[in-house]
PDB file of C-alpha atoms in Angstrom:
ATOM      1  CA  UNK A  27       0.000   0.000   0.000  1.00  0.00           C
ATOM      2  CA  UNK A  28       0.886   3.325  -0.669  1.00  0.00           C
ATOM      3  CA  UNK A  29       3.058   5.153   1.803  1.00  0.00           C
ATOM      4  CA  UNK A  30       0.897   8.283   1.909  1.00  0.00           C
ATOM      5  CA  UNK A  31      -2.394   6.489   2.154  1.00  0.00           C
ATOM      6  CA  UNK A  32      -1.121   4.693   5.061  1.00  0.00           C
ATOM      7  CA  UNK A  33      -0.343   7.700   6.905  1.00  0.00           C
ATOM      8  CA  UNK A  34      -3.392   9.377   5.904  1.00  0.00           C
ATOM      9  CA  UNK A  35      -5.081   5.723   7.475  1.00  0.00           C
ATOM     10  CA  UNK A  36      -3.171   6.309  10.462  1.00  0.00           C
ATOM     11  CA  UNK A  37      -3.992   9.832  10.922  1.00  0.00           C
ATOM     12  CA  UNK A  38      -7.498   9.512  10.601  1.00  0.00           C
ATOM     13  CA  UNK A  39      -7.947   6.754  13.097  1.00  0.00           C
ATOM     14  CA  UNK A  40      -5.660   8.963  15.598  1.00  0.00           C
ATOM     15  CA  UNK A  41      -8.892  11.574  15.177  1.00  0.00           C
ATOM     16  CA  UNK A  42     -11.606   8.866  15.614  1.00  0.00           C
ATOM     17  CA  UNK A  43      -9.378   8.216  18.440  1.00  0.00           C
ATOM     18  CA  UNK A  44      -9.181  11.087  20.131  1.00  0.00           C
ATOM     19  CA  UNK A  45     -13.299  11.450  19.663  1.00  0.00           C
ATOM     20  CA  UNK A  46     -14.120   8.202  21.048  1.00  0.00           C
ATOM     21  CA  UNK A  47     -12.007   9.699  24.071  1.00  0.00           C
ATOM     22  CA  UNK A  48     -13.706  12.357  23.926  1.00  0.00           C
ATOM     23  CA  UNK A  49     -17.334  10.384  24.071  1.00  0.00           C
ATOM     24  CA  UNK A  50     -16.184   8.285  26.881  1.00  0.00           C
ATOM     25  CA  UNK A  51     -14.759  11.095  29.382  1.00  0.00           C
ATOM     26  CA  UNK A  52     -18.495  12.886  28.506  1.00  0.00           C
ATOM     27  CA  UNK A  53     -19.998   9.003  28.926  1.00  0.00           C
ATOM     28  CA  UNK A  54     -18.418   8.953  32.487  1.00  0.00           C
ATOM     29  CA  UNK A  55     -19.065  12.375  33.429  1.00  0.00           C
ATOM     30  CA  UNK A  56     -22.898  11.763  32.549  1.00  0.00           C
ATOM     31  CA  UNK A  57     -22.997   8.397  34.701  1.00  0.00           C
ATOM     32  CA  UNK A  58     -21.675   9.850  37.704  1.00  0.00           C
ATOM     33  CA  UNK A  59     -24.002  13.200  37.345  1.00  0.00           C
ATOM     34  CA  UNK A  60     -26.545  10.490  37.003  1.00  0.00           C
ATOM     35  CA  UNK A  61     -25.391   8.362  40.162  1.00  0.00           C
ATOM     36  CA  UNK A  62     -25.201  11.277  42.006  1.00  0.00           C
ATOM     37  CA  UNK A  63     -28.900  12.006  41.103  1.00  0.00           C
ATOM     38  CA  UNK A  64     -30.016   8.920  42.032  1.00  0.00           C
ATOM     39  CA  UNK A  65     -28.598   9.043  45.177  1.00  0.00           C
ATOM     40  CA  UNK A  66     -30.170  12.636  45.995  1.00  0.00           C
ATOM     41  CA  UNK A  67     -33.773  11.338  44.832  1.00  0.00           C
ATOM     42  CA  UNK A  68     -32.986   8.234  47.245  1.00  0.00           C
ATOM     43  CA  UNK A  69     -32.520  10.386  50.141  1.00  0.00           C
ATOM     44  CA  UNK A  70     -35.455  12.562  49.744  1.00  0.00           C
ATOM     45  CA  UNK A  71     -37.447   9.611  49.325  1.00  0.00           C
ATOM     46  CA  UNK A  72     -36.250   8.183  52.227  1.00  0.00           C
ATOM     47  CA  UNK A  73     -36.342  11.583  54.498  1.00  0.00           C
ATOM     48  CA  UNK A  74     -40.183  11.527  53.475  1.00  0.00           C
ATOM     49  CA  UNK A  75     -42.961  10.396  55.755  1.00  0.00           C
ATOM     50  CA  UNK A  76     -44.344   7.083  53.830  1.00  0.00           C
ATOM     51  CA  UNK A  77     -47.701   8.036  54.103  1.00  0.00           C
ATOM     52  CA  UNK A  78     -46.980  11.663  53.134  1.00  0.00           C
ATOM     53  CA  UNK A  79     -44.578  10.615  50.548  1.00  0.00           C
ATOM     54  CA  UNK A  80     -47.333   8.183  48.620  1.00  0.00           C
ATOM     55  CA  UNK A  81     -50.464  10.701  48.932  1.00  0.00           C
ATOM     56  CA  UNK A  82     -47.994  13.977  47.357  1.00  0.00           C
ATOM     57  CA  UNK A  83     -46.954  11.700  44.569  1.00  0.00           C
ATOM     58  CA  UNK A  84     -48.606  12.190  41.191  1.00  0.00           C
ATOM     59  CA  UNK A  85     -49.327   9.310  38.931  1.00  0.00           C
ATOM     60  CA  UNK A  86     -46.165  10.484  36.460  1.00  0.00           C
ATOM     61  CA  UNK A  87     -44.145   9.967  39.519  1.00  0.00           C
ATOM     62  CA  UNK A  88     -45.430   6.921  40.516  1.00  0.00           C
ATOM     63  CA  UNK A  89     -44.620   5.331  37.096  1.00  0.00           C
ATOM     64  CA  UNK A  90     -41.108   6.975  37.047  1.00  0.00           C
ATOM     65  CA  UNK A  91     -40.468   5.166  40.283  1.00  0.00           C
ATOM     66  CA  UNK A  92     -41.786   1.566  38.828  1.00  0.00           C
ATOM     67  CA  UNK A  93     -39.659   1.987  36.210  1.00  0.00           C
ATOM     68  CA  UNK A  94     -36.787   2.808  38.067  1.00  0.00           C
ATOM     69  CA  UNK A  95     -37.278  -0.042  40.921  1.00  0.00           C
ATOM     70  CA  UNK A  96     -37.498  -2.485  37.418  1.00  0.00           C
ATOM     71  CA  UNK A  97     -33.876  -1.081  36.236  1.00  0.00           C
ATOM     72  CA  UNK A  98     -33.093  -2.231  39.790  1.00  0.00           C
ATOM     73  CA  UNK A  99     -34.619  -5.503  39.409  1.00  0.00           C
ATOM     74  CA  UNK A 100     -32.874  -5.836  35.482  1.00  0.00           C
ATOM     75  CA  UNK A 101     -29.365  -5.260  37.292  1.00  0.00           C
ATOM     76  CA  UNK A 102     -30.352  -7.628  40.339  1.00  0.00           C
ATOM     77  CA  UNK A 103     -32.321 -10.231  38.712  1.00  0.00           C
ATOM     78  CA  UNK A 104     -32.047 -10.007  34.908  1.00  0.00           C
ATOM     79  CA  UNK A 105     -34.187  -9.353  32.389  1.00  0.00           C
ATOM     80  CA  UNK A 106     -36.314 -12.675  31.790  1.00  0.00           C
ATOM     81  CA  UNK A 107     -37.688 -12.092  35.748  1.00  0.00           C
ATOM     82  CA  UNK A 108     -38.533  -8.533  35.142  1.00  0.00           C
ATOM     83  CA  UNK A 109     -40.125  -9.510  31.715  1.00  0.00           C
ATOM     84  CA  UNK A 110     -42.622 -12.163  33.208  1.00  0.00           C
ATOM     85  CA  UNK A 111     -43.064  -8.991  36.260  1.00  0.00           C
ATOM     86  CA  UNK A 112     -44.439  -6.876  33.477  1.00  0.00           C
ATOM     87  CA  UNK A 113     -46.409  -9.651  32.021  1.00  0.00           C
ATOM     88  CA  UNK A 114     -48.653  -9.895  34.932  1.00  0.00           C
ATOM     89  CA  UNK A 115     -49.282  -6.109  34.709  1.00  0.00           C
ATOM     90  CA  UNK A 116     -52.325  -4.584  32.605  1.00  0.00           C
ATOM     91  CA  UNK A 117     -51.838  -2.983  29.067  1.00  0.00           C
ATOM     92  CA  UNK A 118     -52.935   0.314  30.771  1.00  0.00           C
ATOM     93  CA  UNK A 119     -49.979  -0.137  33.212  1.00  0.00           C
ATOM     94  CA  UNK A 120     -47.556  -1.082  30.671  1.00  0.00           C
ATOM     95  CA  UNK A 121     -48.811   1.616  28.620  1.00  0.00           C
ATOM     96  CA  UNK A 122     -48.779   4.865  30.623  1.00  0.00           C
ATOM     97  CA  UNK A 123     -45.160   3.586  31.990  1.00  0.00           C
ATOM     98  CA  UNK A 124     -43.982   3.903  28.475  1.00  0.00           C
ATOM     99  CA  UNK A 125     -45.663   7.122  28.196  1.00  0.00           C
ATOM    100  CA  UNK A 126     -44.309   8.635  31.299  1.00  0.00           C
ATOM    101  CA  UNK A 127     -40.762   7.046  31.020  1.00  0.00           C
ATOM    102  CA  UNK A 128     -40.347   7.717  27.143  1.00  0.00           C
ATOM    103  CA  UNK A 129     -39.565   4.252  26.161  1.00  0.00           C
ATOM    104  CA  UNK A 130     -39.978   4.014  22.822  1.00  0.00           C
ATOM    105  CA  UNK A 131     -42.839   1.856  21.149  1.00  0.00           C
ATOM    106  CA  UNK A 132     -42.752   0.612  17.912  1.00  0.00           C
ATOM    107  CA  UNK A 133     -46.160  -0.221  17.178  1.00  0.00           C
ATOM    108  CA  UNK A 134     -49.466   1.638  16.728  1.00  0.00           C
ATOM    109  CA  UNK A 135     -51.548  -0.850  19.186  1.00  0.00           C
ATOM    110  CA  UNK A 136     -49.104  -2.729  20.728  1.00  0.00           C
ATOM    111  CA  UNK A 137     -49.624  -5.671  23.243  1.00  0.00           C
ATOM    112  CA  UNK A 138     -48.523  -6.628  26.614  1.00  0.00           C
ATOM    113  CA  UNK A 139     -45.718  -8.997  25.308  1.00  0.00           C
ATOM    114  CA  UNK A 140     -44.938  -5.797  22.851  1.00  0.00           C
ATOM    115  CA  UNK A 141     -44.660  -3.252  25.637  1.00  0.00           C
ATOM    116  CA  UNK A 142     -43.260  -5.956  28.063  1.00  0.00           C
ATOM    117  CA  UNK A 143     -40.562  -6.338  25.285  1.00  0.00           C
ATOM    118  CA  UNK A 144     -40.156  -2.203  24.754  1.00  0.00           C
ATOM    119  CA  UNK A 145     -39.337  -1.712  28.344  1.00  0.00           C
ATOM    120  CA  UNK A 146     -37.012  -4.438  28.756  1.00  0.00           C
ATOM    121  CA  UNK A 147     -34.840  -3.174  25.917  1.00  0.00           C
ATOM    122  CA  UNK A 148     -35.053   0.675  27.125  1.00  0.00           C
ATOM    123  CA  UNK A 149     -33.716  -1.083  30.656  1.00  0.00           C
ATOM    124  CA  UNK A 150     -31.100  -3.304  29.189  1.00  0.00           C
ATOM    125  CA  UNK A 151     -30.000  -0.247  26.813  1.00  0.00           C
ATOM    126  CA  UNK A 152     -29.718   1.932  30.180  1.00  0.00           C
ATOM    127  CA  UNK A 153     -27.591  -0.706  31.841  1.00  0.00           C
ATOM    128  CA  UNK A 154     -25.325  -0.998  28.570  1.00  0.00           C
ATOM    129  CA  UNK A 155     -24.808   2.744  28.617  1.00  0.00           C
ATOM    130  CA  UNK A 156     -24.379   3.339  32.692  1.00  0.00           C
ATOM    131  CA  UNK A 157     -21.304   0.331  32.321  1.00  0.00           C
ATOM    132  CA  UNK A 158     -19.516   2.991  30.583  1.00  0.00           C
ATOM    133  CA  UNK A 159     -17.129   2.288  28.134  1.00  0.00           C
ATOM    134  CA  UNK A 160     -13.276   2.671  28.392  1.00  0.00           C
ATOM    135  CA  UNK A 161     -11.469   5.262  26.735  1.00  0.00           C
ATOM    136  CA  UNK A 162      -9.076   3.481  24.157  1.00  0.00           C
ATOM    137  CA  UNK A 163      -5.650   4.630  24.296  1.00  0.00           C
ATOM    138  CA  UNK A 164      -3.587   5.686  21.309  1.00  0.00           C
ATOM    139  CA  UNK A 165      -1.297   1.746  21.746  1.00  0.00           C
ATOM    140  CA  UNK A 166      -4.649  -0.165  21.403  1.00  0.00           C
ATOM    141  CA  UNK A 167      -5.441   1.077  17.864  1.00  0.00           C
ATOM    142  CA  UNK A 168      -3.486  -0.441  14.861  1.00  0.00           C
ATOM    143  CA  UNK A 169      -0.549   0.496  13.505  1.00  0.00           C
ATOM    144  CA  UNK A 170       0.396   1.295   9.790  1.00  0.00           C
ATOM    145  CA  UNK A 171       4.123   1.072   9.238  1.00  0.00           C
ATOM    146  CA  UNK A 172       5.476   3.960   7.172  1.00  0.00           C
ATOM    147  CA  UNK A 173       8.561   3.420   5.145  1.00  0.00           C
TER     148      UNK A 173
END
């Protein structure tokens, strides 16, 4: 192969190189913004009287909280338990925690096994993205050899 072309090769991953870096360090900052969230909400739940706590909640929070106790669930359990948890929900359950939560539905009228399926893949996508991914370092990517 051509000298020049490999260096332009070379170059060119450097740059995707330095982006993906660039992704990850905004990937980790974003988790821990996130974790540190979590833990916030998690205290002021907690601080709350229960039976002040459950009459102040609105339904939108209510179904942000299911969805975030079956993220829990998904990291504790896996997905097929939390699947067959959602199966023995109604539609109208399944359905406004979609709504609420913004999990994305592919289907006009979907069913329970369709909105059961929706949620678990908005939960597994969440875990993918909260394991973070490592920054690659300039020694992991290929090397062309320039003469």
């Amino acid at each position: 192969m051509n000298p020049n072309k490999l260096h332009k090769i070379h170059s060119k991953l450097l740059v995707i190189s330095e982006q993906l870096q660039k992704i990850a360090r905004l990937l980790d900052k974003y988790h821990r913004e996130l974790e540190q969230y979590g833990q916030e909400h998690y205290k002021q739940a907690s601080l709350a009287a229960p039976e002040a706590h459950a009459c102040n909640q609105n339904s939108d929070t209510i179904y942000q909280h299911d969805y975030e106790t079956l993220y829990q669930s998904l990291l504790i359990t896996g997905p097929t338990e939390v699947f067959n948890n959602l199966l023995s929900k109604s539609k109208d359950y399944l359905t406004r925690l979609c709504r609420i939560n913004n999990v994305p539905v592919e289907f006009r009228s979907p069913t329970k096994k369709q909105l059961a399926d929706a949620i678990i893949k908005s939960l597994t996508l969440r875990r993918t993205i909260m394991q973070g991914i490592r920054p690659l370092d300039n020694d992991s990517l290929p090397r062309a050899e320039l003469r």
